[in-house]
Structures are given as structure tokens and as C-alpha cells.
Tab-separated table of C-alpha atoms in Angstrom:
chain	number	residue	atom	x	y	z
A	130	UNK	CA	21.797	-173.838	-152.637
A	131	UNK	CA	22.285	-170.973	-150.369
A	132	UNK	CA	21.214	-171.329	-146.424
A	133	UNK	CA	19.853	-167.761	-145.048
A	134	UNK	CA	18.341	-168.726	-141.948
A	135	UNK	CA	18.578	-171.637	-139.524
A	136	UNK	CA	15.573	-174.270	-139.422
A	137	UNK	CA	15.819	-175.814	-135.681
A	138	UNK	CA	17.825	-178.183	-133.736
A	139	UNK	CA	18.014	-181.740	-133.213
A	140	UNK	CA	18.761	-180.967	-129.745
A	141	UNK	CA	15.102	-179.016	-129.608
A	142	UNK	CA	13.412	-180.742	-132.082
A	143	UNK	CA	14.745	-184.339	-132.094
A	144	UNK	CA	16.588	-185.742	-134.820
A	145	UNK	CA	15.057	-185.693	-138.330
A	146	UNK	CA	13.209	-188.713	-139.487
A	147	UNK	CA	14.483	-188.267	-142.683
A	148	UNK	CA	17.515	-189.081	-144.120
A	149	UNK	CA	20.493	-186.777	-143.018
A	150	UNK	CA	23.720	-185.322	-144.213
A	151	UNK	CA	25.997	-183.690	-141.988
A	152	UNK	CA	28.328	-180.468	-142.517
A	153	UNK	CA	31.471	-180.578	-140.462
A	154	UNK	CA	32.364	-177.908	-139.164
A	155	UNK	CA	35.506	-176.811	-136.601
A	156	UNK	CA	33.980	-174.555	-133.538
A	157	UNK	CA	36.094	-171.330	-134.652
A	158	UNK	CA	33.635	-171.567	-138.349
A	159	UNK	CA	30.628	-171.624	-136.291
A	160	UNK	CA	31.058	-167.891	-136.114
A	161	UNK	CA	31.515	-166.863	-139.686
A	162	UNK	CA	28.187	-165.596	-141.380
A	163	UNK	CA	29.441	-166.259	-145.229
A	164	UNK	CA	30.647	-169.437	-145.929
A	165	UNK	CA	30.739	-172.249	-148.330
A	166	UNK	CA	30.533	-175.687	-147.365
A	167	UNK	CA	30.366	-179.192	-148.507
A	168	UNK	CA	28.292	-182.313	-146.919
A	169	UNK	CA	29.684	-185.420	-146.382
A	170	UNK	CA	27.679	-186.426	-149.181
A	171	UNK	CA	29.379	-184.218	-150.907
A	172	UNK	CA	26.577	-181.500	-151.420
A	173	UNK	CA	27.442	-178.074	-151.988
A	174	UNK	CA	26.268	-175.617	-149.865
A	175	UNK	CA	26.701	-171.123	-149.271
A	176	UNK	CA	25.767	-170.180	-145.749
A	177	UNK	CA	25.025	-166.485	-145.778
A	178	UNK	CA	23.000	-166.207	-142.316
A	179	UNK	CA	20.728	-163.036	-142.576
A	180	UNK	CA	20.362	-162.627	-138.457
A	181	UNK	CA	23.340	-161.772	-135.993
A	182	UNK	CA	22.870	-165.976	-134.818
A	183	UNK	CA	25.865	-167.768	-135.268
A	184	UNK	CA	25.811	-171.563	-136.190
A	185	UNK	CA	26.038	-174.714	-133.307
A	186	UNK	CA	26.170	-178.333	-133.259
A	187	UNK	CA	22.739	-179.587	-134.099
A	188	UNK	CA	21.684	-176.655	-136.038
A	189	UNK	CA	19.137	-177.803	-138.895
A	190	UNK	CA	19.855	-176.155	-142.519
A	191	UNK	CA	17.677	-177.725	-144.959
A	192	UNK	CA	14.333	-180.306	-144.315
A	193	UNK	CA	12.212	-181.787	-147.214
A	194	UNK	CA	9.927	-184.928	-146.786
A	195	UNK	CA	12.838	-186.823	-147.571
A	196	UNK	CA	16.219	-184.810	-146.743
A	197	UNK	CA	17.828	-183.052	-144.380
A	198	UNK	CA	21.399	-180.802	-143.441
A	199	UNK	CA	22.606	-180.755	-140.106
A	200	UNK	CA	25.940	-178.907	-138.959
A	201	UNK	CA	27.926	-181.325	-137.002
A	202	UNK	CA	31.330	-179.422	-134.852
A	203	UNK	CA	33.839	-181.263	-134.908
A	204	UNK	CA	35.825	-182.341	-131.498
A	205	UNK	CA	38.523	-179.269	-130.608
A	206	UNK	CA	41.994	-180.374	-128.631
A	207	UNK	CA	41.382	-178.310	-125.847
A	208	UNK	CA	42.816	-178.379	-121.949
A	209	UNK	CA	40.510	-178.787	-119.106
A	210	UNK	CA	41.467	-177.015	-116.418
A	211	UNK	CA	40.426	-178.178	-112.972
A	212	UNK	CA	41.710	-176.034	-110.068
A	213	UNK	CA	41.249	-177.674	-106.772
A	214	UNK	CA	40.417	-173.974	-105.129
A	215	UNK	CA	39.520	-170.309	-105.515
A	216	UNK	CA	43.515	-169.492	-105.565
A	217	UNK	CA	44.023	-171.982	-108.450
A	218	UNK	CA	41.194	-170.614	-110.542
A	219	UNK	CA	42.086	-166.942	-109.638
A	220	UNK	CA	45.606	-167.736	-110.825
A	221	UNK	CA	44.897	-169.076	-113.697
A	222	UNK	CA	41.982	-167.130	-114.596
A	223	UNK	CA	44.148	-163.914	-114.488
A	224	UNK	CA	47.451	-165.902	-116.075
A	225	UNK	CA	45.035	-166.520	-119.310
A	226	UNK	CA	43.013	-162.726	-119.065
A	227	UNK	CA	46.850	-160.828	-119.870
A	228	UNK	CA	47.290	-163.353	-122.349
A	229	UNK	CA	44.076	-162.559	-124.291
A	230	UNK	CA	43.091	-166.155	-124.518
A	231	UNK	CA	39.402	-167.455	-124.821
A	232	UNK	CA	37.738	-169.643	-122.298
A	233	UNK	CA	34.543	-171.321	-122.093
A	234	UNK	CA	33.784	-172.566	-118.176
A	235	UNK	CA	30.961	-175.749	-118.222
A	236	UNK	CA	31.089	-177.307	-114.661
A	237	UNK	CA	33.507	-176.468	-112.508
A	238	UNK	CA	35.889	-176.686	-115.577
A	239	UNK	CA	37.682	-173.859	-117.665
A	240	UNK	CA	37.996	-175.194	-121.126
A	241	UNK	CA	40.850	-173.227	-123.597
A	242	UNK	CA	42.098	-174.627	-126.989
A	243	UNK	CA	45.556	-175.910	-126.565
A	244	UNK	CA	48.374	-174.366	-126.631
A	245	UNK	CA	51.840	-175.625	-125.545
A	246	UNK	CA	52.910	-172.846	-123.882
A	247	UNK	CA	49.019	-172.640	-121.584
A	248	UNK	CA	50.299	-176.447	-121.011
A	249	UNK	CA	53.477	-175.639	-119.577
A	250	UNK	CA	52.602	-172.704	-117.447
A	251	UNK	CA	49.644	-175.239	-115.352
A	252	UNK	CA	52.247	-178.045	-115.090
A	253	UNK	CA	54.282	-174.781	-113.398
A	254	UNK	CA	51.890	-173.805	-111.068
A	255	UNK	CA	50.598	-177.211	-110.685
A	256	UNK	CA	47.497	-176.756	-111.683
A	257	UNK	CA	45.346	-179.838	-112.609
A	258	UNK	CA	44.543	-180.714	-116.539
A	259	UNK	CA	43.868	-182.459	-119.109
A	260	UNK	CA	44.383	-182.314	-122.864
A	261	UNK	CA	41.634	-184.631	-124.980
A	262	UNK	CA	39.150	-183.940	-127.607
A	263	UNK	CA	36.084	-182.217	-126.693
A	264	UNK	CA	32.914	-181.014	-129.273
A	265	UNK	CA	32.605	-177.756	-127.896
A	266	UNK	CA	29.139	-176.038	-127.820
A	267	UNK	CA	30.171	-172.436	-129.419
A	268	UNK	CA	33.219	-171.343	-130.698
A	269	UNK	CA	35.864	-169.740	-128.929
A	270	UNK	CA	35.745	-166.347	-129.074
A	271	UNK	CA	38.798	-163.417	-129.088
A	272	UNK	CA	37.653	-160.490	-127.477
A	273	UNK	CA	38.945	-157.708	-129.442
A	274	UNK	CA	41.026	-155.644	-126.497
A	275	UNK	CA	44.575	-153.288	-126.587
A	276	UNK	CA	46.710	-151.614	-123.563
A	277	UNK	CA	46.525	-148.749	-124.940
């Protein structure tokens, strides 16, 4: 079975009433448009999106009366970053920008994937975190950028 376009989401549309398998995906395979996947049922599945949408937790591939495919993200080990003030944030904020890496902001967090060497430099400049396990809601995206 190939998937070309997206059906809904539970998060929109409520859970289906039928009964569900899941794909399990990690947020950085949200963003691929051609891929094959397998359900937990062990269904085979090729993803070849025909819009520019990329793929998020919830998203509904398949419905019939009695069936139905739902991409599930699986928790990233990220660091939450929680500066205390505008000179903590700043710092960091520009620390991360000359290093290229991604960052998603929900609250007043900064989320990033982790990285030993991100984990070091806040312990340095004693900025507050924590590393856990967080489903993200959209992959983390590298912006293509050179000093040229």
C-alpha cells in the first residue's frame, strides 16, 4: 500500500473508532517525503506524500469501517533549556545560532536534541536544564547556512 496524502488527525478529529495500528516514527523522519515503513502490526507501508506537508504525531494514513494507520513520534532525548532572564536566553540563543544547531521554543523553554558538548557548555554558563524524553511536535530542522 502506498500513502500519498494525509487523511486527518486524531488531535482534530478525535481518535478513530476503529481499530488502530500505529507507525513509529523518530521526529527527524517526520520530514522525509519517500519512505517505507512498517506498523506495529507489522503492515507494510510506502509513504510518498504528493504535497510539500510533512508528517506529525497524530497524522491519520489509512481509515476503512474497520481499520486505521496512525503515525505515532517517538519521545526524542532532548535538553530543556530554562534561562532565568533575557541575558541567559540571549547567551545561549547566540552560543547555539554559531553552532548551527536546531531549536524548537514551546513555553518559555528552548528545546535542542542532546548533545554532550550543548550539555557541558549550560552547566558552564550555568544555565538551567534538563535532559529527559520529550515527543516533540515537528522535527528538528537544520537550516542549510555557510560563512562564506
Amino acid at each position: 500500500m502506498i500513502i500519498e496524502e494525509i487523511i486527518g488527525n486524531v488531535k482534530n478529529s478525535g481518535a478513530p473508532t476503529t481499530h488502530v495500528e500505529r507507525v513509529y516514527l523518530r521526529s527527524d523522519e517526520l520530514v522525509k517525503k519517500v519512505q517505507r515503513v512498517k506498523t506495529d502490526h507489522g503492515k507494510e507501508l510506502g509513504i510518498r506524500l504528493k504535497s510539500g506537508k510533512e508528517l506529525l504525531d497524530g497524522d491519520i494514513l489509512y481509515q476503512d469501517e474497520k481499520n486505521a494507520i496512525v503515525i505515532s513520534v517517538i519521545e526524542d532525548d532532548v535538553l530543556v533549556i530554562q534561562p532565568t532572564n533575557l541575558l541567559q536566553m540571549g547567551d545561549i540563543a547566540h552560543q547555539l545560532g554559531n553552532r548551527h544547531l536546531p531549536a524548537q521554543f514551546e513555553n518559555e523553554e528552548m528545546i535542542v536534541q542532546y548533545d554532550y558538548l550543548v550539555e557541558k557548555l549550560l552547566q558552564d554558563l550555568d544555565i538551567p536544564f534538563v535532559r529527559e524524553n520529550r515527543k516533540m511536535k515537528e522535527a528538528f530542522k537544520h537550516i542549510g547556512h555557510s560563512h562564506d
